[in-house]
Amino acid sequence: MAAVNPLNVYSGPDAIQRYFDPDIHPPLPLIEVPQALNPYYGDGVRIFAKMMSMHPANNVKIMPAMNMLSKGVELGKTKTVVEYSSGSTVISLALAGRIYHGVQNCKAFLSNKTTVSKLRLMQFFGLDITLFGGPSQPEPLDERGGIHRARLLAQEDASCLNANQYENDGNWQSHVKWTGPQIHKQLPGIDIICAGMGTAGTMTGLGQYFKQAKPSVKRLGVCTAAGDRVPGPRSLALLAPVDFSWKDSVDAVEEVGSKDAFGLSLQLCREGLICGPSSGFNLQGLLNYLGKQKTDGTLSELAGVDGQVNCVFICCDLPYQYIDEYFDKVGNDSFHPIQNQNLATVDLYRYDEAWELQPLEAISQYSSTDLKTSSTVVIDLRKPDDFIANNIPGSYNLPIQSLTSSTSSPFFDATILEGQWKELNAMLSHNTISAYDLSGKNVAVICYDGDTARVATSVLRAKGITACSIKGGFSALVAQLPHLQMKRAVSFQQWSKTSEVTIQAIEAEPIPRGVLVDAP
């Protein structure tokens, strides 16, 4: 099959229109599923996924959307498109409306049971959303439902077009025009075609196409099991009022539940065929049908001239908007547990390498002999005894309970990080910042090895304080003293000398935990 645009390059003022046009870009991929997901491989069955999700719009509904709008939009008159849709159709209508017809406004009528992630997805694409109560999949003619309300809005406002995927023949005819011919050219030996039925447009179109193009092809429609729900397809009972000739377009119908649909979709994704739950739903329906044929001893009768049973199922969309539902439907046992999950609720603030100073850089910036009257404040997080023994004159001691000279780095131990962050976040409160006049100051934070100070800097920055930590901590500063003595008139050894009087004064009044203590 020769592609009209073999290099798949689109340019010029109509580049996006051509990019979306199925007649111009290469056919969407048709990919055989791995043997691991084909239990009938040994029986001569080959199963292919038609990746409708690989269209630029990433879903099968773009074909109907383009076809319905091409027949419905009136140039200069149509200003708004409105549709009741579970997601993919109305997003596709919004895209096609803007790209091909300049219709910028698209109203999405949705069930109030639509997931937050899907609602946000539609907001992301610029849709104007209205929610409706009642069944999530109302009957098309139910005057209480959103489908009828969309139809009514278009009747009342001539500038508004209701594409109405449930009654618009442009829906199923798009698959006669594009999807069916693509599949047939890609796999002339096709024996079974399978698609889910929501509006039944995809299956009606494919069924009608192969009824004419290759009558030997078995046409399999898949419905949701009664009382269950899978995004997109409907139960057999809910298909009853759909006007499309879907009954004339299928030779068999299978029912599939949501757990199987999500589970098989998950397996497809992990094997490299990235697709949503309705794709797993379609494959499961096909596997159910093949299993019945094998049990009845009729599977070989479905084979074509090559002796194989060549099957195609439709992959409808991508999985990302349904991620939360996968965990609900499939269960946590299908997913690796998250290590260090306790960190998900702590250490929530930003870090920046620019906030972590090398020791010599820190000495240069904070080498004032009168920190009390300058715009610089040094906070020392070490234990009081260690602070008294050696400190930067003018610094404040803010010892934290979860830190000692032997404590591991918080970045190597999730439990330590959790404890230190909670303590620092509580201790470095706005009251503390206000009490010690840290606002507007350049704050340096130091600890034993630098890492706890790095956490404290992140906390202070989140609270609006200009803070930096000293990489390597107090031990790194001490190690840099020889270099400092060569560069500075006032050495760090002179800084860190604490007089006997000061020590006695501090010992006479013990340093309470969590209180800043001024060291002269």
Short mmCIF file of C-alpha atoms in Angstrom, two decimals:
data_model
loop_
_atom_site.label_atom_id
_atom_site.label_comp_id
_atom_site.label_asym_id
_atom_site.label_seq_id
_atom_site.Cartn_x
_atom_site.Cartn_y
_atom_site.Cartn_z
CA MET A 1 0.00 0.00 0.00
CA ALA A 2 1.73 3.17 -1.18
CA ALA A 3 1.43 6.12 1.15
CA VAL A 4 0.37 9.43 -0.34
CA ASN A 5 2.87 11.14 1.96
CA PRO A 6 5.60 8.52 2.52
CA LEU A 7 7.94 10.84 4.43
CA ASN A 8 5.12 11.86 6.78
CA VAL A 9 6.02 15.56 6.61
CA TYR A 10 3.37 18.30 6.65
CA SER A 11 4.03 21.97 5.96
CA GLY A 12 2.28 25.09 4.81
CA PRO A 13 -0.87 26.85 6.02
CA ASP A 14 -2.92 23.63 5.79
CA ALA A 15 -0.28 21.47 7.54
CA ILE A 16 -2.50 20.50 10.50
CA GLN A 17 -5.46 19.71 8.25
CA ARG A 18 -3.32 17.40 6.13
CA TYR A 19 -1.75 15.90 9.26
CA PHE A 20 -5.21 14.83 10.46
CA ASP A 21 -6.42 13.63 7.04
CA PRO A 22 -6.51 9.79 6.81
CA ASP A 23 -6.32 10.03 3.03
CA ILE A 24 -2.91 11.70 3.18
CA HIS A 25 -0.87 10.23 6.02
CA PRO A 26 0.32 6.59 6.07
CA PRO A 27 -2.22 3.99 7.28
CA LEU A 28 -2.50 3.59 11.03
CA PRO A 29 -0.41 0.64 12.28
CA LEU A 30 -1.71 -2.93 12.27
CA ILE A 31 0.38 -4.94 14.74
CA GLU A 32 0.31 -8.62 15.67
CA VAL A 33 0.01 -9.11 19.43
CA PRO A 34 2.69 -11.17 21.20
CA GLN A 35 2.16 -14.89 21.61
CA ALA A 36 1.96 -14.33 25.37
CA LEU A 37 -1.40 -12.61 24.83
CA ASN A 38 -2.66 -15.06 22.19
CA PRO A 39 -3.61 -18.38 23.81
CA TYR A 40 -4.71 -19.70 20.40
CA TYR A 41 -1.45 -19.10 18.60
CA GLY A 42 -0.79 -22.84 18.49
CA ASP A 43 -4.17 -23.30 16.83
CA GLY A 44 -3.15 -21.18 13.86
CA VAL A 45 -4.76 -17.98 15.13
CA ARG A 46 -3.05 -14.66 14.49
CA ILE A 47 -4.37 -11.58 16.27
CA PHE A 48 -3.68 -8.04 15.07
CA ALA A 49 -4.33 -4.73 16.84
CA LYS A 50 -5.50 -1.87 14.64
CA MET A 51 -3.96 1.09 16.43
CA MET A 52 -6.59 3.77 15.93
CA SER A 53 -4.99 5.44 18.95
CA MET A 54 -2.02 6.31 16.71
CA HIS A 55 -3.97 8.93 14.81
CA PRO A 56 -2.82 12.45 15.79
CA ALA A 57 -5.99 12.79 17.88
CA ASN A 58 -5.06 9.51 19.67
CA ASN A 59 -8.52 7.95 19.48
CA VAL A 60 -10.86 6.11 17.13
CA LYS A 61 -13.54 8.81 17.38
CA ILE A 62 -11.66 11.31 15.26
CA MET A 63 -12.84 9.57 12.07
CA PRO A 64 -16.55 9.97 12.90
CA ALA A 65 -15.96 13.51 14.17
CA MET A 66 -14.36 14.62 10.93
CA ASN A 67 -17.01 12.94 8.82
CA MET A 68 -19.98 14.21 10.82
CA LEU A 69 -18.74 17.80 10.83
CA SER A 70 -17.96 17.75 7.11
CA LYS A 71 -21.65 17.03 6.52
CA GLY A 72 -23.08 19.21 9.29
CA VAL A 73 -21.16 22.47 9.66
CA GLU A 74 -22.62 25.41 7.77
CA LEU A 75 -19.97 27.95 6.81
CA GLY A 76 -20.57 31.31 8.48
CA LYS A 77 -23.51 29.96 10.48
CA THR A 78 -22.20 27.26 12.79
CA LYS A 79 -20.49 28.83 15.81
CA THR A 80 -20.73 26.06 18.39
CA VAL A 81 -20.64 22.25 18.43
CA VAL A 82 -22.39 20.43 21.28
CA GLU A 83 -22.28 16.73 22.10
CA TYR A 84 -23.06 14.36 24.95
CA SER A 85 -19.98 12.17 25.12
CA SER A 86 -17.92 10.11 27.55
CA GLY A 87 -14.82 11.88 26.30
CA SER A 88 -13.15 10.87 23.04
CA THR A 89 -15.94 11.91 20.67
CA VAL A 90 -16.39 15.42 22.01
CA ILE A 91 -12.63 16.01 22.20
CA SER A 92 -12.35 14.89 18.59
CA LEU A 93 -15.24 17.16 17.60
CA ALA A 94 -13.50 20.10 19.26
CA LEU A 95 -10.25 19.40 17.40
CA ALA A 96 -11.88 18.75 14.02
CA GLY A 97 -14.15 21.78 14.43
CA ARG A 98 -11.22 24.11 14.98
CA ILE A 99 -8.87 22.55 12.42
CA TYR A 100 -11.26 22.19 9.48
CA HIS A 101 -14.06 24.67 10.09
CA GLY A 102 -12.77 27.40 12.40
CA VAL A 103 -15.46 26.58 14.98
CA GLN A 104 -13.76 27.49 18.25
CA ASN A 105 -16.51 26.72 20.76
CA CYS A 106 -17.34 23.15 21.74
CA LYS A 107 -19.78 22.28 24.51
CA ALA A 108 -19.35 18.91 26.24
CA PHE A 109 -22.43 17.48 27.93
CA LEU A 110 -21.26 14.84 30.41
CA SER A 111 -22.44 12.56 33.15
CA ASN A 112 -21.79 13.86 36.65
CA LYS A 113 -20.14 10.47 37.23
CA THR A 114 -17.28 11.31 34.86
CA THR A 115 -13.89 10.98 36.56
CA VAL A 116 -11.97 14.09 37.58
CA SER A 117 -9.05 13.13 35.33
CA LYS A 118 -11.33 12.96 32.30
CA LEU A 119 -13.01 16.25 33.18
CA ARG A 120 -9.62 17.91 33.42
CA LEU A 121 -8.60 16.37 30.12
CA MET A 122 -11.56 18.04 28.44
CA GLN A 123 -10.82 21.32 30.17
CA PHE A 124 -7.26 20.96 28.90
CA PHE A 125 -8.57 20.81 25.32
CA GLY A 126 -10.66 23.94 25.87
CA LEU A 127 -14.12 22.36 26.10
CA ASP A 128 -17.08 24.06 27.78
CA ILE A 129 -18.41 21.38 30.16
CA THR A 130 -21.92 20.89 31.56
CA LEU A 131 -22.69 17.96 33.86
CA PHE A 132 -25.95 15.99 33.99
CA GLY A 133 -27.31 13.62 36.59
CA GLY A 134 -28.99 10.28 36.04
CA PRO A 135 -27.48 7.28 34.22
CA SER A 136 -23.93 7.75 32.95
CA GLN A 137 -25.07 6.22 29.65
CA PRO A 138 -28.61 7.56 29.08
CA GLU A 139 -30.80 6.27 26.30
CA PRO A 140 -30.55 8.52 23.24
CA LEU A 141 -34.25 9.41 23.26
CA ASP A 142 -34.67 9.84 27.02
CA GLU A 143 -35.85 13.43 27.44
CA ARG A 144 -34.31 13.54 30.93
CA GLY A 145 -30.81 12.78 29.69
CA GLY A 146 -27.91 14.79 28.32
CA ILE A 147 -28.14 13.31 24.82
CA HIS A 148 -31.61 14.78 24.35
CA ARG A 149 -30.57 18.07 25.95
CA ALA A 150 -27.74 18.45 23.42
CA ARG A 151 -30.20 17.76 20.60
CA LEU A 152 -32.65 20.31 22.06
CA LEU A 153 -30.00 23.02 22.37
CA ALA A 154 -29.18 22.72 18.67
CA GLN A 155 -32.86 22.89 17.77
CA GLU A 156 -33.27 26.11 19.75
CA ASP A 157 -30.10 27.81 18.48
CA ALA A 158 -29.38 27.78 14.74
CA SER A 159 -25.70 28.63 15.35
CA CYS A 160 -25.27 25.47 17.40
CA LEU A 161 -24.62 22.07 15.80
CA ASN A 162 -25.32 18.83 17.64
CA ALA A 163 -23.31 16.18 15.82
CA ASN A 164 -25.35 13.49 17.64
CA GLN A 165 -23.10 10.47 17.26
CA TYR A 166 -25.98 8.18 18.25
CA GLU A 167 -28.11 9.02 15.18
CA ASN A 168 -25.74 10.61 12.67
CA ASP A 169 -24.94 8.19 9.84
CA GLY A 170 -21.71 10.11 9.31
CA ASN A 171 -20.50 8.27 12.41
CA TRP A 172 -20.52 4.72 11.04
CA GLN A 173 -19.94 5.79 7.44
CA SER A 174 -16.51 7.13 8.41
CA HIS A 175 -15.37 3.55 9.05
CA VAL A 176 -16.69 2.47 5.66
CA LYS A 177 -14.73 5.33 4.17
CA TRP A 178 -11.43 4.98 6.06
CA THR A 179 -11.01 2.28 8.73
CA GLY A 180 -12.37 -0.74 6.88
CA PRO A 181 -10.41 -0.10 3.64
CA GLN A 182 -7.20 0.48 5.59
CA ILE A 183 -7.50 -2.83 7.44
CA HIS A 184 -8.45 -4.74 4.30
CA LYS A 185 -5.46 -3.41 2.35
CA GLN A 186 -3.09 -4.07 5.24
CA LEU A 187 -4.38 -7.62 5.85
CA PRO A 188 -6.16 -9.00 2.77
CA GLY A 189 -6.46 -12.39 4.47
CA ILE A 190 -8.52 -11.06 7.38
CA ASP A 191 -11.04 -13.59 8.76
CA ILE A 192 -12.47 -11.89 11.88
CA ILE A 193 -13.04 -8.21 12.63
CA CYS A 194 -13.86 -7.18 16.21
CA ALA A 195 -14.92 -3.88 17.76
CA GLY A 196 -16.75 -2.69 20.86
CA MET A 197 -20.17 -1.11 20.63
CA GLY A 198 -21.00 2.17 22.34
CA THR A 199 -22.82 4.15 19.70
CA ALA A 200 -22.13 1.01 17.61
CA GLY A 201 -20.76 3.31 14.92
CA THR A 202 -17.37 1.59 14.59
CA MET A 203 -18.82 -1.91 14.41
CA THR A 204 -21.63 -0.85 12.09
CA GLY A 205 -19.20 0.78 9.69
CA LEU A 206 -16.71 -2.11 9.74
CA GLY A 207 -19.51 -4.66 9.50
CA GLN A 208 -21.12 -2.94 6.53
CA TYR A 209 -17.78 -2.51 4.78
CA PHE A 210 -16.73 -6.16 5.08
CA LYS A 211 -20.24 -7.34 4.23
CA GLN A 212 -19.61 -5.92 0.79
CA ALA A 213 -15.81 -6.12 0.45
CA LYS A 214 -15.27 -9.62 1.90
CA PRO A 215 -18.45 -11.39 3.04
CA SER A 216 -16.52 -14.33 4.54
CA VAL A 217 -15.19 -12.13 7.34
CA LYS A 218 -16.84 -12.87 10.70
CA ARG A 219 -18.01 -9.66 12.33
CA LEU A 220 -17.84 -9.65 16.12
CA GLY A 221 -19.36 -6.93 18.29
CA VAL A 222 -18.49 -6.60 21.98
CA CYS A 223 -20.82 -5.21 24.67
CA THR A 224 -20.35 -4.44 28.33
CA ALA A 225 -21.55 -7.13 30.71
CA ALA A 226 -24.93 -6.25 32.24
CA GLY A 227 -24.61 -4.03 35.29
CA ASP A 228 -20.93 -3.27 34.62
CA ARG A 229 -19.24 -0.26 33.02
CA VAL A 230 -16.28 0.19 30.72
CA PRO A 231 -15.52 3.69 29.34
CA GLY A 232 -17.07 3.91 25.86
CA PRO A 233 -18.98 0.68 25.09
CA ARG A 234 -22.53 -0.05 26.24
CA SER A 235 -24.45 -3.05 27.43
CA LEU A 236 -26.62 -4.97 24.96
CA ALA A 237 -29.75 -3.59 26.60
CA LEU A 238 -28.60 0.02 26.14
CA LEU A 239 -27.97 -0.62 22.44
CA ALA A 240 -31.64 -1.38 21.82
CA PRO A 241 -32.67 2.24 21.05
CA VAL A 242 -29.61 2.94 18.82
CA ASP A 243 -30.86 3.48 15.27
CA PHE A 244 -27.78 2.29 13.38
CA SER A 245 -28.10 -1.02 11.56
CA TRP A 246 -25.66 -2.65 13.97
CA LYS A 247 -27.66 -5.89 14.15
CA ASP A 248 -27.13 -6.30 10.42
CA SER A 249 -23.44 -5.56 10.91
CA VAL A 250 -22.50 -8.33 13.35
CA ASP A 251 -22.50 -12.11 13.17
CA ALA A 252 -21.94 -12.57 16.90
CA VAL A 253 -21.89 -10.54 20.10
CA GLU A 254 -19.75 -11.12 23.18
CA GLU A 255 -20.10 -9.52 26.60
CA VAL A 256 -17.05 -8.47 28.66
CA GLY A 257 -16.70 -7.10 32.19
CA SER A 258 -14.60 -4.18 33.33
CA LYS A 259 -12.05 -6.21 35.29
CA ASP A 260 -11.08 -8.22 32.20
CA ALA A 261 -11.10 -5.09 30.03
CA PHE A 262 -8.73 -3.14 32.29
CA GLY A 263 -6.59 -6.19 33.05
CA LEU A 264 -5.98 -7.11 29.41
CA SER A 265 -5.38 -3.48 28.50
CA LEU A 266 -2.72 -3.37 31.20
CA GLN A 267 -1.03 -6.45 29.73
CA LEU A 268 -1.14 -4.97 26.22
CA CYS A 269 0.48 -1.78 27.48
CA ARG A 270 3.24 -3.67 29.24
CA GLU A 271 3.96 -5.61 26.07
CA GLY A 272 4.34 -2.35 24.14
CA LEU A 273 0.87 -1.86 22.62
CA ILE A 274 -0.18 1.28 24.46
CA CYS A 275 -3.97 1.34 24.57
CA GLY A 276 -6.90 2.06 26.87
CA PRO A 277 -9.43 -0.20 28.61
CA SER A 278 -11.83 -0.42 25.66
CA SER A 279 -8.99 -1.95 23.64
CA GLY A 280 -8.49 -4.66 26.24
CA PHE A 281 -12.26 -4.99 26.21
CA ASN A 282 -12.27 -5.69 22.47
CA LEU A 283 -9.43 -8.21 22.68
CA GLN A 284 -11.12 -10.03 25.56
CA GLY A 285 -14.33 -10.28 23.53
CA LEU A 286 -12.35 -11.75 20.65
CA LEU A 287 -10.64 -14.27 22.93
CA ASN A 288 -14.01 -15.28 24.39
CA TYR A 289 -15.35 -15.90 20.90
CA LEU A 290 -12.29 -17.90 19.82
CA GLY A 291 -12.52 -19.98 22.98
CA LYS A 292 -16.11 -20.90 22.23
CA GLN A 293 -15.22 -21.86 18.67
CA LYS A 294 -12.41 -24.07 19.87
CA THR A 295 -14.65 -25.74 22.44
CA ASP A 296 -17.24 -26.38 19.72
CA GLY A 297 -14.55 -27.76 17.39
CA THR A 298 -15.28 -25.12 14.75
CA LEU A 299 -12.23 -22.89 15.11
CA SER A 300 -10.47 -24.33 12.06
CA GLU A 301 -13.54 -23.58 9.94
CA LEU A 302 -12.78 -19.87 10.35
CA ALA A 303 -9.37 -20.19 8.67
CA GLY A 304 -8.73 -18.57 5.32
CA VAL A 305 -6.85 -19.86 2.32
CA ASP A 306 -3.54 -19.55 4.15
CA GLY A 307 -4.75 -22.00 6.81
CA GLN A 308 -4.63 -19.34 9.53
CA VAL A 309 -7.39 -17.47 11.35
CA ASN A 310 -6.41 -13.82 10.94
CA CYS A 311 -8.18 -11.60 13.46
CA VAL A 312 -8.22 -7.82 13.90
CA PHE A 313 -9.49 -5.92 16.92
CA ILE A 314 -9.73 -2.16 17.31
CA CYS A 315 -7.49 -0.27 19.75
CA CYS A 316 -9.57 2.78 20.52
CA ASP A 317 -7.60 5.20 22.65
CA LEU A 318 -4.78 5.63 25.17
CA PRO A 319 -4.75 4.55 28.85
CA TYR A 320 -3.52 7.68 30.57
CA GLN A 321 -6.87 9.29 31.36
CA TYR A 322 -7.98 6.08 33.09
CA ILE A 323 -4.94 5.44 35.32
CA ASP A 324 -6.82 5.70 38.63
CA GLU A 325 -9.47 3.30 37.35
CA TYR A 326 -6.82 0.67 36.56
CA PHE A 327 -5.88 0.53 40.23
CA ASP A 328 -9.55 0.25 41.22
CA LYS A 329 -10.40 -2.45 38.68
CA VAL A 330 -7.26 -4.56 38.53
CA GLY A 331 -6.09 -4.28 42.14
CA ASN A 332 -2.80 -3.35 43.75
CA ASP A 333 -1.34 -6.84 43.32
CA SER A 334 -0.72 -6.02 39.65
CA PHE A 335 1.55 -3.12 40.54
CA HIS A 336 4.90 -2.95 42.29
CA PRO A 337 4.65 -1.25 45.69
CA ILE A 338 6.30 2.15 45.98
CA GLN A 339 9.44 2.07 48.10
CA ASN A 340 9.89 4.91 50.62
CA GLN A 341 6.25 5.88 50.17
CA ASN A 342 6.44 7.74 53.50
CA LEU A 343 8.27 10.47 51.55
CA ALA A 344 5.17 11.21 49.47
CA THR A 345 3.82 13.58 52.15
CA VAL A 346 7.05 15.22 53.34
CA ASP A 347 10.01 17.11 51.84
CA LEU A 348 7.57 18.85 49.55
CA TYR A 349 9.46 22.04 48.80
CA ARG A 350 11.84 22.99 46.03
CA TYR A 351 15.62 22.47 46.08
CA ASP A 352 18.17 24.35 44.00
CA GLU A 353 21.87 23.70 43.57
CA ALA A 354 22.44 27.46 43.76
CA TRP A 355 21.28 27.34 47.38
CA GLU A 356 24.05 24.94 48.39
CA LEU A 357 27.35 26.78 48.84
CA GLN A 358 30.84 25.32 48.74
CA PRO A 359 32.72 25.87 52.03
CA LEU A 360 35.10 28.55 50.74
CA GLU A 361 32.23 30.35 49.03
CA ALA A 362 30.28 30.28 52.29
CA ILE A 363 33.26 31.57 54.28
CA SER A 364 33.61 34.44 51.84
CA GLN A 365 29.94 35.40 52.11
CA TYR A 366 29.52 34.99 55.87
CA SER A 367 32.90 36.09 57.25
CA SER A 368 31.55 39.13 59.12
CA THR A 369 32.80 39.58 62.68
CA ASP A 370 29.57 41.29 63.65
CA LEU A 371 26.77 39.11 62.38
CA LYS A 372 24.34 40.63 64.89
CA THR A 373 24.20 43.96 63.15
CA SER A 374 24.58 42.80 59.54
CA SER A 375 21.99 41.59 57.07
CA THR A 376 23.39 38.08 57.45
CA VAL A 377 22.17 35.46 59.91
CA VAL A 378 23.83 32.09 60.51
CA ILE A 379 21.73 29.27 61.98
CA ASP A 380 23.54 26.26 63.41
CA LEU A 381 21.44 23.09 63.72
CA ARG A 382 23.96 21.04 65.74
CA LYS A 383 23.58 19.88 69.32
CA PRO A 384 24.26 22.55 72.01
CA ASP A 385 27.46 20.90 73.28
CA ASP A 386 28.93 20.76 69.79
CA PHE A 387 27.84 24.32 69.12
CA ILE A 388 29.49 25.56 72.34
CA ALA A 389 32.73 23.77 71.54
CA ASN A 390 33.10 25.33 68.13
CA ASN A 391 30.88 27.87 66.39
CA ILE A 392 30.69 30.93 64.23
CA PRO A 393 30.47 33.99 66.50
CA GLY A 394 27.20 35.77 66.09
CA SER A 395 25.40 32.63 64.89
CA TYR A 396 22.26 31.22 66.42
CA ASN A 397 21.95 27.68 67.71
CA LEU A 398 18.74 25.95 66.69
CA PRO A 399 19.37 22.32 67.66
CA ILE A 400 16.96 19.76 66.28
CA GLN A 401 16.17 16.61 68.19
CA SER A 402 16.55 14.26 65.21
CA LEU A 403 20.14 15.33 64.45
CA THR A 404 23.40 14.20 66.06
CA SER A 405 26.96 14.02 64.78
CA SER A 406 26.43 10.32 64.00
CA THR A 407 23.06 10.69 62.23
CA SER A 408 22.99 9.37 58.67
CA SER A 409 22.28 11.73 55.82
CA PRO A 410 18.54 12.28 55.39
CA PHE A 411 19.00 11.60 51.69
CA PHE A 412 20.21 8.05 52.39
CA ASP A 413 17.50 7.15 54.90
CA ALA A 414 13.82 7.89 54.19
CA THR A 415 12.84 7.57 57.86
CA ILE A 416 15.43 10.16 58.91
CA LEU A 417 14.35 12.54 56.13
CA GLU A 418 10.71 12.19 57.13
CA GLY A 419 11.47 12.94 60.80
CA GLN A 420 13.84 15.82 60.13
CA TRP A 421 11.58 17.49 57.58
CA LYS A 422 8.57 17.35 59.90
CA GLU A 423 10.61 18.75 62.77
CA LEU A 424 12.17 21.52 60.68
CA ASN A 425 8.90 22.44 59.01
CA ALA A 426 7.28 22.86 62.43
CA MET A 427 10.28 24.55 64.06
CA LEU A 428 10.98 27.03 61.28
CA SER A 429 7.52 28.48 61.59
CA HIS A 430 6.48 32.00 60.77
CA ASN A 431 6.56 32.74 64.51
CA THR A 432 10.21 31.73 64.71
CA ILE A 433 11.06 33.70 61.59
CA SER A 434 9.33 36.76 62.99
CA ALA A 435 10.78 36.43 66.50
CA TYR A 436 14.34 36.40 65.24
CA ASP A 437 13.79 38.91 62.46
CA LEU A 438 14.88 36.61 59.64
CA SER A 439 12.71 38.28 57.04
CA GLY A 440 14.80 40.19 54.54
CA LYS A 441 18.01 38.63 55.86
CA ASN A 442 20.51 36.44 54.06
CA VAL A 443 20.37 33.24 56.12
CA ALA A 444 23.09 30.60 56.15
CA VAL A 445 22.28 27.19 57.63
CA ILE A 446 24.94 24.81 58.86
CA CYS A 447 24.90 21.32 60.39
CA TYR A 448 27.39 18.47 60.77
CA ASP A 449 27.61 17.23 57.16
CA GLY A 450 25.50 19.77 55.25
CA ASP A 451 22.55 17.58 54.29
CA THR A 452 20.18 18.43 57.13
CA ALA A 453 20.99 22.11 56.54
CA ARG A 454 20.06 21.55 52.90
CA VAL A 455 16.63 20.31 54.00
CA ALA A 456 16.27 23.31 56.32
CA THR A 457 17.17 25.67 53.47
CA SER A 458 14.40 24.16 51.35
CA VAL A 459 11.94 24.77 54.19
CA LEU A 460 13.09 28.35 54.76
CA ARG A 461 12.94 29.17 51.05
CA ALA A 462 9.37 27.86 50.94
CA LYS A 463 8.54 30.30 53.73
CA GLY A 464 9.99 33.24 51.82
CA ILE A 465 13.42 33.45 53.49
CA THR A 466 16.57 33.85 51.43
CA ALA A 467 18.62 30.94 52.74
CA CYS A 468 21.58 28.81 51.71
CA SER A 469 23.24 25.75 53.21
CA ILE A 470 26.94 25.00 53.47
CA LYS A 471 27.86 21.85 51.57
CA GLY A 472 29.70 19.38 53.75
CA GLY A 473 28.65 21.20 56.91
CA PHE A 474 30.85 22.21 59.83
CA SER A 475 33.41 19.48 59.14
CA ALA A 476 33.94 20.84 55.63
CA LEU A 477 34.47 24.36 56.98
CA VAL A 478 37.12 23.11 59.41
CA ALA A 479 38.84 21.24 56.59
CA GLN A 480 39.08 24.48 54.61
CA LEU A 481 40.76 26.47 57.41
CA PRO A 482 44.30 26.32 55.96
CA HIS A 483 43.04 27.85 52.71
CA LEU A 484 41.14 30.49 54.61
CA GLN A 485 44.14 31.55 56.66
CA MET A 486 46.04 32.32 53.49
CA LYS A 487 43.21 34.44 52.10
CA ARG A 488 41.66 36.14 55.11
CA ALA A 489 43.02 38.51 57.72
CA VAL A 490 40.50 37.14 60.20
CA SER A 491 40.83 33.36 60.26
CA PHE A 492 38.05 30.92 60.92
CA GLN A 493 40.02 29.72 63.96
CA GLN A 494 39.62 33.21 65.39
CA TRP A 495 35.92 33.10 64.51
CA SER A 496 35.33 29.83 66.24
CA LYS A 497 37.17 30.64 69.47
CA THR A 498 34.58 30.79 72.27
CA SER A 499 35.66 32.56 75.45
CA GLU A 500 35.47 30.88 78.83
CA VAL A 501 33.00 33.52 80.03
CA THR A 502 30.64 32.78 77.12
CA ILE A 503 30.79 29.05 77.77
CA GLN A 504 30.03 29.56 81.46
CA ALA A 505 27.11 31.83 80.64
CA ILE A 506 25.60 29.31 78.23
CA GLU A 507 26.11 26.42 80.65
CA ALA A 508 24.42 28.38 83.43
CA GLU A 509 21.33 28.79 81.22
CA PRO A 510 20.77 25.50 79.30
CA ILE A 511 19.65 25.84 75.71
CA PRO A 512 16.06 24.63 75.41
CA ARG A 513 15.23 22.55 72.31
CA GLY A 514 13.81 24.58 69.48
CA VAL A 515 14.86 27.99 70.84
CA LEU A 516 17.38 30.10 68.98
CA VAL A 517 20.37 30.97 71.18
CA ASP A 518 22.62 33.86 70.28
CA ALA A 519 26.30 33.04 70.43
CA PRO A 520 28.49 36.11 70.63
#
